[in-house]
Short mmCIF file of C-alpha atoms in Angstrom, two decimals:
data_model
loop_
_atom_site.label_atom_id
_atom_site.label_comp_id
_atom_site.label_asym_id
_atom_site.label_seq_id
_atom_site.Cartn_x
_atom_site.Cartn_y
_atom_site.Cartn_z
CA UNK A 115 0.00 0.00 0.00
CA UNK A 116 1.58 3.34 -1.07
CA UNK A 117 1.86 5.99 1.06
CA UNK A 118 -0.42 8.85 1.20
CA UNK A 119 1.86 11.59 2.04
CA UNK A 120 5.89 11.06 1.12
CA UNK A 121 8.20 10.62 4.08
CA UNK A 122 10.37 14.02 4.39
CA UNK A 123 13.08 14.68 6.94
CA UNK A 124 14.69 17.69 7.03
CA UNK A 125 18.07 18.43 8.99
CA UNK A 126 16.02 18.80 12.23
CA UNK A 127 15.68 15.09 12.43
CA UNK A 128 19.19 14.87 13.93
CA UNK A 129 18.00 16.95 16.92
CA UNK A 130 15.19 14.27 17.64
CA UNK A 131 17.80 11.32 16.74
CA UNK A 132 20.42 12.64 19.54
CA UNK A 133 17.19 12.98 21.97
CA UNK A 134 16.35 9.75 21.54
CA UNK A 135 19.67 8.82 22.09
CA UNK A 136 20.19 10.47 25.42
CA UNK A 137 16.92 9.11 26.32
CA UNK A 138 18.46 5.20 26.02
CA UNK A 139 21.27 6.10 27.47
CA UNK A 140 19.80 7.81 30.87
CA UNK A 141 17.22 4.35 30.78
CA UNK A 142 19.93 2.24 30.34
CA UNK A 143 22.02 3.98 33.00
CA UNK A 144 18.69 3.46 35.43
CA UNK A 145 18.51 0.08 34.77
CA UNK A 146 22.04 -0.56 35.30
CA UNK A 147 21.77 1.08 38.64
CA UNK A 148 18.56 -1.07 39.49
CA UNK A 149 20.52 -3.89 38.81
CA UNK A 150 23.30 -3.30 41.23
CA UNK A 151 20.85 -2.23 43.93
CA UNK A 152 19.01 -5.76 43.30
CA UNK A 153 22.15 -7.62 43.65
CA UNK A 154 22.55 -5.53 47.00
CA UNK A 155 19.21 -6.44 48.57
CA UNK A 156 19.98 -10.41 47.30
CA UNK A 157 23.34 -10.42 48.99
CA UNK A 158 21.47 -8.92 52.47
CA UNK A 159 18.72 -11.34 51.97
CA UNK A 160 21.04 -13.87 51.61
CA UNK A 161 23.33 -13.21 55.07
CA UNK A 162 19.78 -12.32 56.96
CA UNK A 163 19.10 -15.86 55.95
CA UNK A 164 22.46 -17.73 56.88
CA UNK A 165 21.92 -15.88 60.25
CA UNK A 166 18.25 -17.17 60.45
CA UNK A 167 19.80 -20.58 59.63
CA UNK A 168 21.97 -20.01 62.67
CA UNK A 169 18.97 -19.69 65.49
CA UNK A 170 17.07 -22.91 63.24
CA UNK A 171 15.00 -21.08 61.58
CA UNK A 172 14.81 -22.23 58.10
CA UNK A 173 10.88 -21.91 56.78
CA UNK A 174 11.68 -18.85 54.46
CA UNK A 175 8.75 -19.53 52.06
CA UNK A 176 6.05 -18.35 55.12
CA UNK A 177 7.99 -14.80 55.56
CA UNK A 178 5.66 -12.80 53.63
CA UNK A 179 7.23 -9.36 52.08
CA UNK A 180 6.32 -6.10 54.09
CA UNK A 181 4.84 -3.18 51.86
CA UNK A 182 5.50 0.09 53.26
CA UNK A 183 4.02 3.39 52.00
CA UNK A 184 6.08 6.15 51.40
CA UNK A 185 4.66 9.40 54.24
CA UNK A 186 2.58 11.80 52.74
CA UNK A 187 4.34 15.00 52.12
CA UNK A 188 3.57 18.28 51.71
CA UNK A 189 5.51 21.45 51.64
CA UNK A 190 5.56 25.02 53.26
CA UNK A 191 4.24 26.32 50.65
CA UNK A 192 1.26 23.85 50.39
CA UNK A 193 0.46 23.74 54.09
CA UNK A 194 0.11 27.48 54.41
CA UNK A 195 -2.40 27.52 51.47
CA UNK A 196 -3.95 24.34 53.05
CA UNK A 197 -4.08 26.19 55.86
CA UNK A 198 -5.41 29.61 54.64
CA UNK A 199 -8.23 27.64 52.86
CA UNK A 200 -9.29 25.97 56.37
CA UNK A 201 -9.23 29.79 57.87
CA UNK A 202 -11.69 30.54 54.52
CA UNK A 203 -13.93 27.49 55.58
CA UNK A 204 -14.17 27.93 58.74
CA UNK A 205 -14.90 32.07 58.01
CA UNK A 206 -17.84 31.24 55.78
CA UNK A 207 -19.30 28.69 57.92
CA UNK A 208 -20.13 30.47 61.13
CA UNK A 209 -22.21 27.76 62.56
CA UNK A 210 -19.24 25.71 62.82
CA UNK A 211 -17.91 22.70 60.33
CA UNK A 212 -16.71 18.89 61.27
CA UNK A 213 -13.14 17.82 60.97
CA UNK A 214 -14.75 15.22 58.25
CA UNK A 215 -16.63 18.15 56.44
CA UNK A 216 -14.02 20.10 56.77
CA UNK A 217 -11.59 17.39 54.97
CA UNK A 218 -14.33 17.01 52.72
CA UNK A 219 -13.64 20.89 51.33
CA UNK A 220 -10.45 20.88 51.12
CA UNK A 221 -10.26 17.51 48.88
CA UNK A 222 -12.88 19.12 46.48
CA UNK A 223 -10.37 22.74 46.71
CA UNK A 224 -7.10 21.17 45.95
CA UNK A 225 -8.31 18.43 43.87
CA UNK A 226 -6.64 15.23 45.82
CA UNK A 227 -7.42 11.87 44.75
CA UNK A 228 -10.48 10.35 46.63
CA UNK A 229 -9.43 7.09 45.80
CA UNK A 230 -5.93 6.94 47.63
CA UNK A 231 -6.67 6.24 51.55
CA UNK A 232 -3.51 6.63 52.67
CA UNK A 233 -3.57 10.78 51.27
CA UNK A 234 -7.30 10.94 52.57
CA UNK A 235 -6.00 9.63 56.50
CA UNK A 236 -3.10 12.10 55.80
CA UNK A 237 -5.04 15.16 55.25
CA UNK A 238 -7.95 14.18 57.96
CA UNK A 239 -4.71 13.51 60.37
CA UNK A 240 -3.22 17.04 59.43
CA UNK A 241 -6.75 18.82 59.55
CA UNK A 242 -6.88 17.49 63.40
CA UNK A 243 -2.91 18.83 64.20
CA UNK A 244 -3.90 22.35 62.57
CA UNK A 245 -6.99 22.70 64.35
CA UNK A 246 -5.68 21.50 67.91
CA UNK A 247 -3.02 24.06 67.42
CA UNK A 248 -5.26 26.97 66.54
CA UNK A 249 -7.25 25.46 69.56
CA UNK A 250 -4.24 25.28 72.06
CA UNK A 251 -3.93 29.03 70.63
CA UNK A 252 -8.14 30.79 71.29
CA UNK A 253 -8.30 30.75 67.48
CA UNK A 254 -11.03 28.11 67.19
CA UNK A 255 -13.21 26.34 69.63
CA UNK A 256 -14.80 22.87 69.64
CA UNK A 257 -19.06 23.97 69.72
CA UNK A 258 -20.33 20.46 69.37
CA UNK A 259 -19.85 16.54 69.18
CA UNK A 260 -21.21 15.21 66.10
CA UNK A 261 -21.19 11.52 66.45
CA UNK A 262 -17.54 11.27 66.99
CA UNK A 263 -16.44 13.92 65.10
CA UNK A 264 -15.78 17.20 66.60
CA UNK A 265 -17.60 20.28 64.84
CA UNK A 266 -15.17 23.55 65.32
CA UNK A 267 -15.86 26.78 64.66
CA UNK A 268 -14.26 30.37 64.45
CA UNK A 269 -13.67 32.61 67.88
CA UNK A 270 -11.24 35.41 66.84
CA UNK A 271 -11.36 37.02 63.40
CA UNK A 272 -8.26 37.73 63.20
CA UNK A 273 -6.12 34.54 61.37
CA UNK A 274 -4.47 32.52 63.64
CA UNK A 275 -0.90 33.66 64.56
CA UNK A 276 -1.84 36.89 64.24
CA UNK A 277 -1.97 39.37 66.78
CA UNK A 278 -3.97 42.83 66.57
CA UNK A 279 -0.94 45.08 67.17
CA UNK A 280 1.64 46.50 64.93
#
């Protein structure tokens, strides 16, 4: 089957030739250092075992392998907005919002993904540490129990950290 439109190249081509090029070679370079890093962990696996051996143990096949997730991070930068969007919440809910609702706003606000648990406990968990501080402060003030959440709501106007002199 012909082609509809003629291949052309002009001299540019070279540019996206040496790209490509660097591209393998950083991949390859990656893999290379996976590799190594592999036979690191095998050699430690291996001497964890010989020492095993050494106490009797020797039913390897039943030690399962432990996932663990990576902390959630955030930075200044991030928790200050996260933070001046809480303030905003809390401002234009007078009547007070839950630590759940409250998560609930800030998901929808900085677009998080609903579907990873670990970020949702992450946020809920630094909600509760932000609003126990501005508590510990007289910013906020628990108003109510709902179930076992606890509904907080705004006493100063004034942001907290702030003070009203110059």
């Amino acid at each position: 089957m012909p082609r509809k439109y003629p291949i052309s190249r002009s001299k540019d081509h070279q540019f996206t030739v040496n790209d490509l090029i660097t591209a393998r070679s950083e991949l390859a370079g990656e893999r290379e250092k996976a590799l190594k890093r592999i036979s690191e962990i095998e050699t430690s696996i291996t001497q964890l075992d010989g020492a095993l051996r050494l106490f009797g143990f020797d039913d390897f096949r039943s030690l399962a392998p432990i996932h663990r997730l990576k902390p959630v991070r955030i930075t200044r930068i991030e928790g200050r907005a996260r933070q001046a969007a809480l303030w905003k919440f809390l401002q234009d809910h007078p009547e007070g919002k839950t630590t759940v609702e409250i998560a609930d706003l800030l998901i929808e606000h900085f677009d998080l993904d609903r579907d990873n648990r670990h970020e949702m406990t992450a946020t809920r968990n630094y909600i509760r540490k932000v609003l126990n501080r501005w508590q510990a402060e007289g910013s906020v003030e628990v108003c109510d129990y709902t179930g076992q959440s606890k509904r907080w709501k705004i006493l100063s106007k004034l942001a907290p950290g702030r003070s009203g002199g110059n």
